[in-house]
């Protein structure tokens, strides 16, 4: 498995996310204690009954898109990440969004999995149960959520990225 080569952390450019319009944005629950770092464009389960965000709980995968305000001109989105050690109570409270079929975003946080080559247009991606990262899947039919690469692209800072659309 190989993540897209990147500098810094996962970035997310919201090209079209329905949650920004329909209000399905959640940010009340802390992350499970074993999660040390959470990057934008990762996915987590928002397990309200358990009272935490994790990779194994009940429910649908939710997209991590935390607020970013970097006022120092020497930094960019690649420098932003949630680290448990940066919070006063050692609990991260991520902002997550419900996604719908048709949603589109651009990210440098994707994994080619078992493909062996770089991601390409029409490749199918599903969320990895262990990392919450979109990963190549050559037989995604059984997955609840499927994303398709619609463009091999770059981010604003010139890093390699993929534009993905949720198709299931």
GROMACS .gro file of C-alpha atoms in nm:
model
  168
    1UNK     CA    1   0.000   0.000   0.000
    2UNK     CA    2   0.122   0.348  -0.080
    3UNK     CA    3  -0.032   0.678   0.008
    4UNK     CA    4  -0.005   0.958  -0.244
    5UNK     CA    5   0.337   1.113  -0.179
    6UNK     CA    6   0.272   1.429   0.015
    7UNK     CA    7   0.438   1.696   0.223
    8UNK     CA    8   0.274   1.746   0.556
    9UNK     CA    9  -0.074   1.615   0.630
   10UNK     CA   10  -0.394   1.527   0.448
   11UNK     CA   11  -0.569   1.817   0.280
   12UNK     CA   12  -0.927   1.845   0.163
   13UNK     CA   13  -1.070   2.087  -0.092
   14UNK     CA   14  -1.450   2.070  -0.075
   15UNK     CA   15  -1.557   2.096  -0.439
   16UNK     CA   16  -1.917   2.000  -0.365
   17UNK     CA   17  -2.014   1.865  -0.023
   18UNK     CA   18  -2.385   1.850   0.045
   19UNK     CA   19  -2.331   1.876   0.424
   20UNK     CA   20  -2.224   2.237   0.379
   21UNK     CA   21  -2.575   2.307   0.252
   22UNK     CA   22  -2.796   2.064   0.445
   23UNK     CA   23  -2.629   2.109   0.785
   24UNK     CA   24  -2.529   1.746   0.843
   25UNK     CA   25  -2.211   1.851   1.023
   26UNK     CA   26  -2.127   1.703   1.363
   27UNK     CA   27  -1.865   1.810   1.618
   28UNK     CA   28  -1.977   1.715   1.969
   29UNK     CA   29  -1.802   1.383   2.034
   30UNK     CA   30  -1.437   1.325   2.128
   31UNK     CA   31  -1.215   1.075   1.948
   32UNK     CA   32  -1.155   0.736   2.100
   33UNK     CA   33  -0.841   0.743   2.320
   34UNK     CA   34  -0.627   0.530   2.084
   35UNK     CA   35  -0.654   0.784   1.799
   36UNK     CA   36  -0.346   1.006   1.827
   37UNK     CA   37  -0.369   1.201   1.498
   38UNK     CA   38  -0.662   1.288   1.273
   39UNK     CA   39  -0.612   1.444   0.929
   40UNK     CA   40  -0.853   1.626   0.703
   41UNK     CA   41  -1.002   1.385   0.444
   42UNK     CA   42  -0.989   1.087   0.681
   43UNK     CA   43  -1.314   0.912   0.766
   44UNK     CA   44  -1.441   0.814   1.110
   45UNK     CA   45  -1.753   0.658   1.260
   46UNK     CA   46  -1.962   0.900   1.468
   47UNK     CA   47  -2.080   0.655   1.732
   48UNK     CA   48  -2.326   0.861   1.935
   49UNK     CA   49  -2.440   0.568   2.153
   50UNK     CA   50  -2.080   0.501   2.258
   51UNK     CA   51  -2.014   0.875   2.295
   52UNK     CA   52  -1.704   0.886   2.075
   53UNK     CA   53  -1.561   0.902   1.727
   54UNK     CA   54  -1.368   0.592   1.614
   55UNK     CA   55  -1.291   0.361   1.322
   56UNK     CA   56  -1.500   0.065   1.440
   57UNK     CA   57  -1.828   0.196   1.580
   58UNK     CA   58  -2.181   0.170   1.453
   59UNK     CA   59  -2.305   0.392   1.174
   60UNK     CA   60  -2.183   0.541   0.852
   61UNK     CA   61  -1.837   0.674   0.772
   62UNK     CA   62  -1.817   1.053   0.817
   63UNK     CA   63  -1.564   1.280   0.645
   64UNK     CA   64  -1.322   1.472   0.869
   65UNK     CA   65  -1.309   1.839   0.772
   66UNK     CA   66  -1.182   2.046   1.064
   67UNK     CA   67  -1.178   2.426   1.061
   68UNK     CA   68  -0.850   2.564   0.937
   69UNK     CA   69  -0.731   2.912   1.016
   70UNK     CA   70  -0.358   2.949   0.957
   71UNK     CA   71  -0.267   3.314   0.987
   72UNK     CA   72   0.108   3.270   0.956
   73UNK     CA   73   0.199   3.310   0.585
   74UNK     CA   74   0.479   3.053   0.625
   75UNK     CA   75   0.220   2.778   0.678
   76UNK     CA   76  -0.044   2.623   0.453
   77UNK     CA   77  -0.312   2.354   0.481
   78UNK     CA   78  -0.042   2.087   0.463
   79UNK     CA   79   0.064   2.198   0.812
   80UNK     CA   80  -0.277   2.144   0.973
   81UNK     CA   81  -0.362   1.830   1.168
   82UNK     CA   82  -0.541   1.736   1.490
   83UNK     CA   83  -0.296   1.583   1.738
   84UNK     CA   84  -0.423   1.453   2.071
   85UNK     CA   85  -0.125   1.613   2.248
   86UNK     CA   86  -0.231   1.961   2.127
   87UNK     CA   87  -0.557   1.955   2.325
   88UNK     CA   88  -0.567   2.061   2.690
   89UNK     CA   89  -0.771   1.759   2.796
   90UNK     CA   90  -0.596   1.524   2.547
   91UNK     CA   91  -0.928   1.471   2.368
   92UNK     CA   92  -0.981   1.568   2.005
   93UNK     CA   93  -1.325   1.690   1.902
   94UNK     CA   94  -1.325   1.661   1.521
   95UNK     CA   95  -1.570   1.826   1.286
   96UNK     CA   96  -1.717   1.559   1.060
   97UNK     CA   97  -1.959   1.570   0.768
   98UNK     CA   98  -2.210   1.320   0.637
   99UNK     CA   99  -2.151   1.260   0.267
  100UNK     CA  100  -2.406   1.174   0.001
  101UNK     CA  101  -2.381   1.017  -0.346
  102UNK     CA  102  -2.271   1.292  -0.581
  103UNK     CA  103  -2.044   1.469  -0.331
  104UNK     CA  104  -1.706   1.570  -0.471
  105UNK     CA  105  -1.379   1.669  -0.305
  106UNK     CA  106  -1.008   1.684  -0.384
  107UNK     CA  107  -0.750   1.531  -0.151
  108UNK     CA  108  -0.393   1.413  -0.123
  109UNK     CA  109  -0.494   1.155   0.140
  110UNK     CA  110  -0.566   0.843  -0.066
  111UNK     CA  111  -0.400   0.502  -0.089
  112UNK     CA  112  -0.347   0.288  -0.400
  113UNK     CA  113  -0.378  -0.024  -0.183
  114UNK     CA  114  -0.306  -0.341  -0.378
  115UNK     CA  115  -0.317  -0.171  -0.719
  116UNK     CA  116   0.061  -0.144  -0.754
  117UNK     CA  117   0.046   0.173  -0.966
  118UNK     CA  118  -0.072   0.528  -0.902
  119UNK     CA  119  -0.442   0.598  -0.880
  120UNK     CA  120  -0.614   0.675  -1.212
  121UNK     CA  121  -0.948   0.806  -1.335
  122UNK     CA  122  -1.232   0.553  -1.277
  123UNK     CA  123  -1.049   0.374  -0.993
  124UNK     CA  124  -1.285   0.287  -0.709
  125UNK     CA  125  -1.198   0.369  -0.348
  126UNK     CA  126  -1.350   0.255  -0.020
  127UNK     CA  127  -1.272   0.355   0.337
  128UNK     CA  128  -1.008   0.144   0.515
  129UNK     CA  129  -1.153   0.002   0.837
  130UNK     CA  130  -0.821   0.041   1.019
  131UNK     CA  131  -0.711   0.392   0.911
  132UNK     CA  132  -1.021   0.570   0.779
  133UNK     CA  133  -0.832   0.655   0.459
  134UNK     CA  134  -0.978   0.613   0.109
  135UNK     CA  135  -0.807   0.308  -0.041
  136UNK     CA  136  -0.816   0.145  -0.387
  137UNK     CA  137  -1.058  -0.146  -0.404
  138UNK     CA  138  -1.083  -0.361  -0.719
  139UNK     CA  139  -1.412  -0.519  -0.605
  140UNK     CA  140  -1.607  -0.258  -0.405
  141UNK     CA  141  -1.955  -0.407  -0.464
  142UNK     CA  142  -2.002  -0.515  -0.100
  143UNK     CA  143  -1.899  -0.176   0.043
  144UNK     CA  144  -2.164   0.062   0.176
  145UNK     CA  145  -1.978   0.367   0.048
  146UNK     CA  146  -1.780   0.386  -0.279
  147UNK     CA  147  -1.582   0.680  -0.419
  148UNK     CA  148  -1.453   0.705  -0.776
  149UNK     CA  149  -1.147   0.896  -0.891
  150UNK     CA  150  -1.276   1.149  -1.145
  151UNK     CA  151  -0.953   1.339  -1.200
  152UNK     CA  152  -0.586   1.303  -1.113
  153UNK     CA  153  -0.512   1.652  -0.995
  154UNK     CA  154  -0.307   1.883  -0.778
  155UNK     CA  155  -0.384   2.088  -0.470
  156UNK     CA  156  -0.335   2.464  -0.448
  157UNK     CA  157   0.020   2.411  -0.321
  158UNK     CA  158   0.106   2.189  -0.621
  159UNK     CA  159   0.100   1.853  -0.444
  160UNK     CA  160  -0.037   1.545  -0.622
  161UNK     CA  161  -0.400   1.475  -0.544
  162UNK     CA  162  -0.713   1.305  -0.670
  163UNK     CA  163  -1.058   1.450  -0.717
  164UNK     CA  164  -1.315   1.193  -0.603
  165UNK     CA  165  -1.692   1.161  -0.631
  166UNK     CA  166  -1.912   0.944  -0.413
  167UNK     CA  167  -2.098   0.703  -0.641
  168UNK     CA  168  -2.256   0.478  -0.377
   0.00000   0.00000   0.00000
